[in-house]
Amino acid sequence: MQSMIIANGEVKDEIILRGAAALRAGAMAADVAEQVARDVEDDADDHSVGFSGKPNILGQVECDACFMVGATRKAGAVAALRGFRHPISVARQVMQRTPHVLLAGEGAMRFAAEIGAERRNMLSIEARALWHGRLREIGLTDAQIHDLECGHPPADVIGLANAAMNWRDGTDTMNVMVRDTAGRLCVAVTTSGISWKYPGRVGDSPIVGAGLYADDRFGAAACMGLGEVTIRLGTSLKLVSLMQGGLSMNEAGRIVTREMAEMLAPSGSTRTHVDWVRIIAIDRAGTPAAFATSQGRFIKVQGADDLEPRLIEAEYVPA
Ligand code: GLY
């Protein structure tokens, strides 16, 4: 059976190639998906995931991650996790060590500490500078920024976050979908979420059915972009359910993407947030696909026979 790695276009080739080598050597989809996600979490050039992710409005890097196995439909997730190097591994351990699916905030951090997950200051010098830059752009003085850093935010943090979030800074997410030679599917999603978000904001990435879904019998899907849309629509599960109902992956992908585009279109999403969503998908035969509500969005696909990842443009589906 053809093994396959599908990831966002932003994921570096060397990370995907390392995963592909492990797959060729017989590694299971779940182990490869976790490894690829961990490598991206360590990538300081990626400001939307793990270390060096852009922080929330108070300067805290809050990470969401989820891990889902298609054979069992078991999943584990963490939300608003701070101070741990590999949110995806904590998410996998939630699946393996607890009867729960999602741990959030203080509980997620307690759990991570209890299992001995590696701690890390996730705010890089570069991400901190980007945060300061954005605060200055919206009119904060150096003294006000200093107060924020010292844990003395203004009373109106809602206003501050709403002013700071904008569609250009947006949100990326690391989605990786792996199919191994036994046909097992695993999806790993990890992100620091929307830049300059309100503290405690949780996106779609740790929400099974919204940010991701995997079922070996039918296929898998995972989303990136504005999580508030895919949470409201249950996008990933809907795509897989439409395939379960007999639609092809392309038919299902176009339906759910159009639905998201329609939700985004009337208001222009207020333009305070990123205003696009992209889905990656795979069907049970191992065929990859991608759909997006805006043009110029890419994914990378690495099949067993490919020498290097292929860059594929997501099909643009307007409202
Ligand atoms: N899709 C990632 C997020 O909304 O945080």
mmCIF file of C-alpha atoms and ligand atoms in Angstrom:
data_model
loop_
_atom_site.group_PDB
_atom_site.id
_atom_site.type_symbol
_atom_site.label_atom_id
_atom_site.label_comp_id
_atom_site.label_asym_id
_atom_site.label_seq_id
_atom_site.Cartn_x
_atom_site.Cartn_y
_atom_site.Cartn_z
ATOM 1 C CA MET A 1 0.000 0.000 0.000
ATOM 2 C CA GLN A 2 1.272 3.471 -0.894
ATOM 3 C CA SER A 3 2.586 5.436 2.074
ATOM 4 C CA MET A 4 2.101 9.169 2.031
ATOM 5 C CA ILE A 5 2.778 12.370 3.949
ATOM 6 C CA ILE A 6 0.620 15.440 3.332
ATOM 7 C CA ALA A 7 1.475 18.706 5.052
ATOM 8 C CA ASN A 8 1.075 22.444 4.725
ATOM 9 C CA GLY A 9 3.105 24.077 1.993
ATOM 10 C CA GLU A 10 4.981 25.970 4.724
ATOM 11 C CA VAL A 11 6.528 22.841 6.267
ATOM 12 C CA LYS A 12 10.192 22.563 5.290
ATOM 13 C CA ASP A 13 11.137 19.819 2.815
ATOM 14 C CA GLU A 14 13.839 18.438 5.100
ATOM 15 C CA ILE A 15 11.265 17.785 7.828
ATOM 16 C CA ILE A 16 8.970 15.930 5.430
ATOM 17 C CA LEU A 17 11.879 13.974 3.959
ATOM 18 C CA ARG A 18 12.885 12.809 7.429
ATOM 19 C CA GLY A 19 9.336 11.556 7.984
ATOM 20 C CA ALA A 20 9.317 9.847 4.587
ATOM 21 C CA ALA A 21 12.559 8.040 5.387
ATOM 22 C CA ALA A 22 11.043 6.758 8.633
ATOM 23 C CA LEU A 23 7.949 5.573 6.749
ATOM 24 C CA ARG A 24 10.087 3.733 4.212
ATOM 25 C CA ALA A 25 11.921 2.078 7.107
ATOM 26 C CA GLY A 26 8.587 0.745 8.364
ATOM 27 C CA ALA A 27 7.572 3.311 10.980
ATOM 28 C CA MET A 28 3.892 3.565 11.872
ATOM 29 C CA ALA A 29 1.842 6.541 10.687
ATOM 30 C CA ALA A 30 1.305 7.722 14.276
ATOM 31 C CA ASP A 31 5.025 7.870 15.076
ATOM 32 C CA VAL A 32 5.846 9.674 11.836
ATOM 33 C CA ALA A 33 3.041 12.221 12.307
ATOM 34 C CA GLU A 34 4.271 13.002 15.822
ATOM 35 C CA GLN A 35 7.879 13.321 14.655
ATOM 36 C CA VAL A 36 7.025 15.689 11.798
ATOM 37 C CA ALA A 37 4.917 17.828 14.147
ATOM 38 C CA ARG A 38 7.710 17.920 16.755
ATOM 39 C CA ASP A 39 10.219 19.050 14.127
ATOM 40 C CA VAL A 40 7.924 21.892 13.079
ATOM 41 C CA GLU A 41 7.346 22.866 16.711
ATOM 42 C CA ASP A 42 11.125 23.260 17.041
ATOM 43 C CA ASP A 43 11.441 25.307 13.842
ATOM 44 C CA ALA A 44 12.198 28.859 14.978
ATOM 45 C CA ASP A 45 11.468 30.195 11.474
ATOM 46 C CA ASP A 46 7.820 29.212 11.787
ATOM 47 C CA HIS A 47 5.999 31.881 13.761
ATOM 48 C CA SER A 48 2.678 30.086 13.919
ATOM 49 C CA VAL A 49 3.628 26.865 15.661
ATOM 50 C CA GLY A 50 5.430 25.886 18.861
ATOM 51 C CA PHE A 51 8.703 27.615 19.753
ATOM 52 C CA SER A 52 8.833 31.096 18.244
ATOM 53 C CA GLY A 53 5.092 31.110 17.581
ATOM 54 C CA LYS A 54 3.551 34.569 17.820
ATOM 55 C CA PRO A 55 2.122 35.115 21.297
ATOM 56 C CA ASN A 56 -1.260 36.218 22.531
ATOM 57 C CA ILE A 57 -1.854 39.879 23.246
ATOM 58 C CA LEU A 58 -0.147 39.570 26.644
ATOM 59 C CA GLY A 59 2.993 38.059 25.121
ATOM 60 C CA GLN A 60 2.303 34.461 26.133
ATOM 61 C CA VAL A 61 2.733 31.700 23.528
ATOM 62 C CA GLU A 62 -0.380 29.568 23.977
ATOM 63 C CA CYS A 63 -0.346 26.360 21.959
ATOM 64 C CA ASP A 64 -3.151 24.103 20.752
ATOM 65 C CA ALA A 65 -2.496 20.603 19.410
ATOM 66 C CA CYS A 66 -4.375 17.435 18.561
ATOM 67 C CA PHE A 67 -3.437 13.933 17.541
ATOM 68 C CA MET A 68 -5.973 11.551 15.965
ATOM 69 C CA VAL A 69 -5.586 7.933 14.887
ATOM 70 C CA GLY A 70 -7.791 6.787 12.020
ATOM 71 C CA ALA A 71 -7.928 3.092 12.880
ATOM 72 C CA THR A 72 -9.505 3.589 16.315
ATOM 73 C CA ARG A 73 -10.702 7.202 16.044
ATOM 74 C CA LYS A 74 -8.936 7.794 19.330
ATOM 75 C CA ALA A 75 -7.703 11.315 19.880
ATOM 76 C CA GLY A 76 -5.873 13.457 22.406
ATOM 77 C CA ALA A 77 -5.580 17.229 22.507
ATOM 78 C CA VAL A 78 -4.302 20.173 24.507
ATOM 79 C CA ALA A 79 -5.488 23.765 24.370
ATOM 80 C CA ALA A 80 -3.888 26.993 25.589
ATOM 81 C CA LEU A 81 -0.790 25.099 26.738
ATOM 82 C CA ARG A 82 2.093 27.341 27.819
ATOM 83 C CA GLY A 83 5.736 26.577 28.453
ATOM 84 C CA PHE A 84 6.182 23.088 27.006
ATOM 85 C CA ARG A 85 8.375 22.321 24.016
ATOM 86 C CA HIS A 86 6.204 19.737 22.262
ATOM 87 C CA PRO A 87 2.445 20.280 22.553
ATOM 88 C CA ILE A 88 1.811 17.498 20.035
ATOM 89 C CA SER A 89 3.502 14.913 22.250
ATOM 90 C CA VAL A 90 1.505 16.077 25.267
ATOM 91 C CA ALA A 91 -1.640 15.707 23.132
ATOM 92 C CA ARG A 92 -0.690 12.155 22.181
ATOM 93 C CA GLN A 93 -0.108 11.319 25.829
ATOM 94 C CA VAL A 94 -3.566 12.684 26.733
ATOM 95 C CA MET A 95 -4.895 10.061 24.319
ATOM 96 C CA GLN A 96 -2.706 7.289 25.687
ATOM 97 C CA ARG A 97 -2.817 7.968 29.427
ATOM 98 C CA THR A 98 -6.261 9.366 30.170
ATOM 99 C CA PRO A 99 -9.859 8.572 29.268
ATOM 100 C CA HIS A 100 -10.178 12.192 28.083
ATOM 101 C CA VAL A 101 -9.797 13.796 24.696
ATOM 102 C CA LEU A 102 -8.988 17.436 25.495
ATOM 103 C CA LEU A 103 -7.162 19.096 28.390
ATOM 104 C CA ALA A 104 -7.019 22.885 28.526
ATOM 105 C CA GLY A 105 -5.052 25.632 30.255
ATOM 106 C CA GLU A 106 -3.936 24.930 33.823
ATOM 107 C CA GLY A 107 -5.039 21.291 33.625
ATOM 108 C CA ALA A 108 -3.090 20.718 30.420
ATOM 109 C CA MET A 109 -0.001 22.253 32.044
ATOM 110 C CA ARG A 110 -0.436 20.162 35.174
ATOM 111 C CA PHE A 111 -0.703 17.036 33.021
ATOM 112 C CA ALA A 112 2.355 17.982 30.943
ATOM 113 C CA ALA A 113 4.386 18.524 34.104
ATOM 114 C CA GLU A 114 3.157 15.271 35.618
ATOM 115 C CA ILE A 115 4.247 13.193 32.627
ATOM 116 C CA GLY A 116 7.642 14.917 32.585
ATOM 117 C CA ALA A 117 7.149 16.747 29.284
ATOM 118 C CA GLU A 118 10.058 19.013 28.458
ATOM 119 C CA ARG A 119 9.606 22.626 29.468
ATOM 120 C CA ARG A 120 10.682 25.502 27.261
ATOM 121 C CA ASN A 121 10.279 29.259 27.136
ATOM 122 C CA MET A 122 8.356 29.302 23.863
ATOM 123 C CA LEU A 123 8.702 33.050 23.220
ATOM 124 C CA SER A 124 11.729 33.565 20.988
ATOM 125 C CA ILE A 125 13.543 36.889 20.743
ATOM 126 C CA GLU A 126 12.203 37.266 17.215
ATOM 127 C CA ALA A 127 8.570 36.543 18.144
ATOM 128 C CA ARG A 128 8.843 38.962 21.067
ATOM 129 C CA ALA A 129 10.126 41.640 18.687
ATOM 130 C CA LEU A 130 7.177 40.973 16.328
ATOM 131 C CA TRP A 131 4.806 41.331 19.277
ATOM 132 C CA HIS A 132 6.397 44.629 20.325
ATOM 133 C CA GLY A 133 6.259 45.822 16.731
ATOM 134 C CA ARG A 134 2.549 45.111 16.506
ATOM 135 C CA LEU A 135 1.876 46.816 19.831
ATOM 136 C CA ARG A 136 3.709 49.921 18.607
ATOM 137 C CA GLU A 137 1.747 49.824 15.336
ATOM 138 C CA ILE A 138 -1.493 50.070 17.270
ATOM 139 C CA GLY A 139 -0.188 52.978 19.295
ATOM 140 C CA LEU A 140 1.251 51.592 22.522
ATOM 141 C CA THR A 141 4.159 53.461 24.067
ATOM 142 C CA ASP A 142 7.315 51.752 25.304
ATOM 143 C CA ALA A 143 6.109 52.319 28.879
ATOM 144 C CA GLN A 144 2.796 50.586 28.147
ATOM 145 C CA ILE A 145 4.619 47.668 26.508
ATOM 146 C CA HIS A 146 6.874 47.423 29.549
ATOM 147 C CA ASP A 147 3.774 47.304 31.800
ATOM 148 C CA LEU A 148 2.322 44.484 29.681
ATOM 149 C CA GLU A 149 5.561 42.512 29.971
ATOM 150 C CA CYS A 150 5.567 43.007 33.723
ATOM 151 C CA GLY A 151 2.076 41.524 33.986
ATOM 152 C CA HIS A 152 0.195 44.831 34.291
ATOM 153 C CA PRO A 153 -2.122 44.926 31.299
ATOM 154 C CA PRO A 154 -4.655 47.711 30.785
ATOM 155 C CA ALA A 155 -8.252 47.104 31.914
ATOM 156 C CA ASP A 156 -9.414 46.840 28.301
ATOM 157 C CA VAL A 157 -7.564 43.753 27.053
ATOM 158 C CA ILE A 158 -10.524 42.997 24.766
ATOM 159 C CA GLY A 159 -10.016 46.308 22.972
ATOM 160 C CA LEU A 160 -6.277 45.769 22.810
ATOM 161 C CA ALA A 161 -6.579 42.280 21.296
ATOM 162 C CA ASN A 162 -9.249 43.376 18.833
ATOM 163 C CA ALA A 163 -7.072 46.264 17.699
ATOM 164 C CA ALA A 164 -3.969 44.112 17.351
ATOM 165 C CA MET A 165 -5.378 41.099 15.492
ATOM 166 C CA ASN A 166 -5.427 41.591 11.756
ATOM 167 C CA TRP A 167 -5.823 39.399 8.729
ATOM 168 C CA ARG A 168 -2.269 39.810 7.493
ATOM 169 C CA ASP A 169 -0.709 38.417 10.640
ATOM 170 C CA GLY A 170 -3.285 35.692 10.595
ATOM 171 C CA THR A 171 -2.812 32.196 11.731
ATOM 172 C CA ASP A 172 -1.040 29.290 10.230
ATOM 173 C CA THR A 173 -1.275 25.822 11.613
ATOM 174 C CA MET A 174 0.879 22.804 11.082
ATOM 175 C CA ASN A 175 -1.249 19.993 9.716
ATOM 176 C CA VAL A 176 0.381 16.706 8.885
ATOM 177 C CA MET A 177 -1.460 13.661 7.655
ATOM 178 C CA VAL A 178 0.370 10.373 7.351
ATOM 179 C CA ARG A 179 -0.660 7.102 5.760
ATOM 180 C CA ASP A 180 1.653 4.167 6.318
ATOM 181 C CA THR A 181 2.179 1.043 4.240
ATOM 182 C CA ALA A 182 -0.506 -0.772 6.270
ATOM 183 C CA GLY A 183 -3.034 1.914 5.238
ATOM 184 C CA ARG A 184 -3.212 3.413 8.746
ATOM 185 C CA LEU A 185 -3.995 7.121 8.889
ATOM 186 C CA CYS A 186 -2.894 9.587 11.543
ATOM 187 C CA VAL A 187 -3.399 13.344 11.667
ATOM 188 C CA ALA A 188 -1.376 15.710 13.855
ATOM 189 C CA VAL A 189 -2.234 19.401 14.158
ATOM 190 C CA THR A 190 -0.242 21.920 16.172
ATOM 191 C CA THR A 191 -0.368 25.711 16.339
ATOM 192 C CA SER A 192 0.158 28.807 18.422
ATOM 193 C CA GLY A 193 -3.138 30.066 16.999
ATOM 194 C CA ILE A 194 -4.141 33.511 15.853
ATOM 195 C CA SER A 195 -1.453 36.082 16.511
ATOM 196 C CA TRP A 196 -2.173 38.565 19.313
ATOM 197 C CA LYS A 197 -5.320 36.664 20.297
ATOM 198 C CA TYR A 198 -7.234 37.219 23.518
ATOM 199 C CA PRO A 199 -5.660 35.036 26.259
ATOM 200 C CA GLY A 200 -7.322 31.650 26.456
ATOM 201 C CA ARG A 201 -8.687 31.788 22.931
ATOM 202 C CA VAL A 202 -8.804 28.234 21.590
ATOM 203 C CA GLY A 203 -8.932 27.647 17.857
ATOM 204 C CA ASP A 204 -10.073 24.648 15.852
ATOM 205 C CA SER A 205 -6.762 22.783 15.986
ATOM 206 C CA PRO A 206 -7.482 20.845 19.209
ATOM 207 C CA ILE A 207 -11.164 20.330 18.373
ATOM 208 C CA VAL A 208 -11.840 16.894 16.883
ATOM 209 C CA GLY A 209 -14.311 17.260 14.023
ATOM 210 C CA ALA A 210 -13.470 20.926 13.427
ATOM 211 C CA GLY A 211 -9.703 21.191 12.932
ATOM 212 C CA LEU A 212 -9.166 17.548 12.047
ATOM 213 C CA TYR A 213 -10.745 14.141 11.667
ATOM 214 C CA ALA A 214 -9.434 10.704 10.691
ATOM 215 C CA ASP A 215 -11.218 7.451 9.977
ATOM 216 C CA ASP A 216 -9.293 4.746 8.105
ATOM 217 C CA ARG A 217 -12.498 3.482 6.516
ATOM 218 C CA PHE A 218 -13.212 6.717 4.654
ATOM 219 C CA GLY A 219 -10.305 9.177 4.887
ATOM 220 C CA ALA A 220 -9.148 12.188 6.817
ATOM 221 C CA ALA A 221 -9.257 15.975 6.770
ATOM 222 C CA ALA A 222 -7.508 18.817 8.557
ATOM 223 C CA CYS A 223 -7.944 22.592 8.425
ATOM 224 C CA MET A 224 -5.825 25.679 8.752
ATOM 225 C CA GLY A 225 -6.824 29.315 8.774
ATOM 226 C CA LEU A 226 -9.589 30.935 10.754
ATOM 227 C CA GLY A 227 -10.553 28.299 13.318
ATOM 228 C CA GLU A 228 -13.678 30.137 14.406
ATOM 229 C CA VAL A 229 -15.232 29.167 11.058
ATOM 230 C CA THR A 230 -14.389 25.468 11.082
ATOM 231 C CA ILE A 231 -15.507 25.147 14.717
ATOM 232 C CA ARG A 232 -18.912 26.564 13.794
ATOM 233 C CA LEU A 233 -19.242 24.277 10.793
ATOM 234 C CA GLY A 234 -17.590 21.087 12.050
ATOM 235 C CA THR A 235 -15.684 21.119 8.794
ATOM 236 C CA SER A 236 -13.296 18.174 9.063
ATOM 237 C CA LEU A 237 -15.860 15.685 10.293
ATOM 238 C CA LYS A 238 -18.361 16.948 7.734
ATOM 239 C CA LEU A 239 -15.942 16.328 4.877
ATOM 240 C CA VAL A 240 -15.232 12.778 6.041
ATOM 241 C CA SER A 241 -18.947 12.144 6.699
ATOM 242 C CA LEU A 242 -19.806 13.215 3.163
ATOM 243 C CA MET A 243 -17.269 10.675 1.884
ATOM 244 C CA GLN A 244 -18.836 8.083 4.172
ATOM 245 C CA GLY A 245 -22.159 8.945 2.537
ATOM 246 C CA GLY A 246 -20.713 8.109 -0.881
ATOM 247 C CA LEU A 247 -19.452 11.423 -2.229
ATOM 248 C CA SER A 248 -16.003 11.596 -3.753
ATOM 249 C CA MET A 249 -13.349 13.518 -1.823
ATOM 250 C CA ASN A 250 -13.449 16.303 -4.408
ATOM 251 C CA GLU A 251 -17.224 16.646 -4.160
ATOM 252 C CA ALA A 252 -17.088 16.628 -0.367
ATOM 253 C CA GLY A 253 -14.169 19.062 -0.250
ATOM 254 C CA ARG A 254 -15.908 21.556 -2.528
ATOM 255 C CA ILE A 255 -19.118 21.433 -0.484
ATOM 256 C CA VAL A 256 -17.466 22.137 2.862
ATOM 257 C CA THR A 257 -15.107 24.743 1.428
ATOM 258 C CA ARG A 258 -17.941 26.623 -0.267
ATOM 259 C CA GLU A 259 -19.823 26.554 3.009
ATOM 260 C CA MET A 260 -16.855 28.165 4.746
ATOM 261 C CA ALA A 261 -16.388 30.701 1.962
ATOM 262 C CA GLU A 262 -20.044 31.685 2.294
ATOM 263 C CA MET A 263 -19.651 32.128 6.031
ATOM 264 C CA LEU A 264 -16.585 34.305 5.515
ATOM 265 C CA ALA A 265 -17.904 36.314 2.581
ATOM 266 C CA PRO A 266 -20.796 38.452 3.874
ATOM 267 C CA SER A 267 -18.901 40.239 6.596
ATOM 268 C CA GLY A 268 -15.420 39.914 5.146
ATOM 269 C CA SER A 269 -14.848 38.313 8.549
ATOM 270 C CA THR A 270 -14.615 41.854 10.007
ATOM 271 C CA ARG A 271 -11.054 41.941 8.633
ATOM 272 C CA THR A 272 -9.740 41.823 12.154
ATOM 273 C CA HIS A 273 -8.912 38.155 11.714
ATOM 274 C CA VAL A 274 -7.369 36.060 9.028
ATOM 275 C CA ASP A 275 -10.103 35.529 6.465
ATOM 276 C CA TRP A 276 -9.333 32.256 4.783
ATOM 277 C CA VAL A 277 -9.398 28.548 5.479
ATOM 278 C CA ARG A 278 -7.584 25.706 3.740
ATOM 279 C CA ILE A 279 -8.327 22.014 4.072
ATOM 280 C CA ILE A 280 -6.076 19.090 3.334
ATOM 281 C CA ALA A 281 -7.682 15.712 2.804
ATOM 282 C CA ILE A 282 -6.976 12.130 1.879
ATOM 283 C CA ASP A 283 -9.402 9.427 0.812
ATOM 284 C CA ARG A 284 -9.239 5.786 1.762
ATOM 285 C CA ALA A 285 -7.344 4.933 -1.424
ATOM 286 C CA GLY A 286 -4.590 7.331 -0.351
ATOM 287 C CA THR A 287 -5.351 10.097 -2.852
ATOM 288 C CA PRO A 288 -4.461 13.550 -1.490
ATOM 289 C CA ALA A 289 -6.388 16.782 -2.098
ATOM 290 C CA ALA A 290 -6.588 20.353 -0.839
ATOM 291 C CA PHE A 291 -9.225 23.073 -1.005
ATOM 292 C CA ALA A 292 -9.114 26.734 0.024
ATOM 293 C CA THR A 293 -11.374 29.754 0.315
ATOM 294 C CA SER A 294 -8.648 31.942 -1.169
ATOM 295 C CA GLN A 295 -6.190 31.589 -4.030
ATOM 296 C CA GLY A 296 -2.515 30.727 -3.809
ATOM 297 C CA ARG A 297 -2.616 28.257 -0.913
ATOM 298 C CA PHE A 298 -0.332 25.233 -1.197
ATOM 299 C CA ILE A 299 0.235 21.847 0.351
ATOM 300 C CA LYS A 300 3.158 19.443 0.142
ATOM 301 C CA VAL A 301 2.705 15.796 -0.731
ATOM 302 C CA GLN A 302 5.385 13.166 -0.371
ATOM 303 C CA GLY A 303 4.520 9.727 -1.719
ATOM 304 C CA ALA A 304 6.704 6.660 -1.237
ATOM 305 C CA ASP A 305 8.146 7.011 -4.742
ATOM 306 C CA ASP A 306 8.740 10.763 -4.677
ATOM 307 C CA LEU A 307 12.318 11.943 -4.356
ATOM 308 C CA GLU A 308 11.135 15.144 -2.698
ATOM 309 C CA PRO A 309 7.825 16.687 -1.623
ATOM 310 C CA ARG A 310 5.593 17.919 -4.442
ATOM 311 C CA LEU A 311 4.022 21.359 -4.007
ATOM 312 C CA ILE A 312 0.336 21.277 -4.972
ATOM 313 C CA GLU A 313 -1.943 24.305 -5.140
ATOM 314 C CA ALA A 314 -5.183 23.903 -3.205
ATOM 315 C CA GLU A 315 -8.322 24.090 -5.346
ATOM 316 C CA TYR A 316 -9.821 27.537 -4.867
ATOM 317 C CA VAL A 317 -13.527 27.332 -4.018
ATOM 318 C CA PRO A 318 -15.234 30.739 -3.941
ATOM 319 C CA ALA A 319 -18.527 31.443 -2.172
HETATM 320 N N1 GLY B 1 -6.618 27.122 12.632
HETATM 321 C C1 GLY B 1 -5.863 27.556 13.712
HETATM 322 C C2 GLY B 1 -6.535 28.477 14.619
HETATM 323 O O1 GLY B 1 -7.595 28.998 14.321
HETATM 324 O O2 GLY B 1 -5.996 28.727 15.677
#
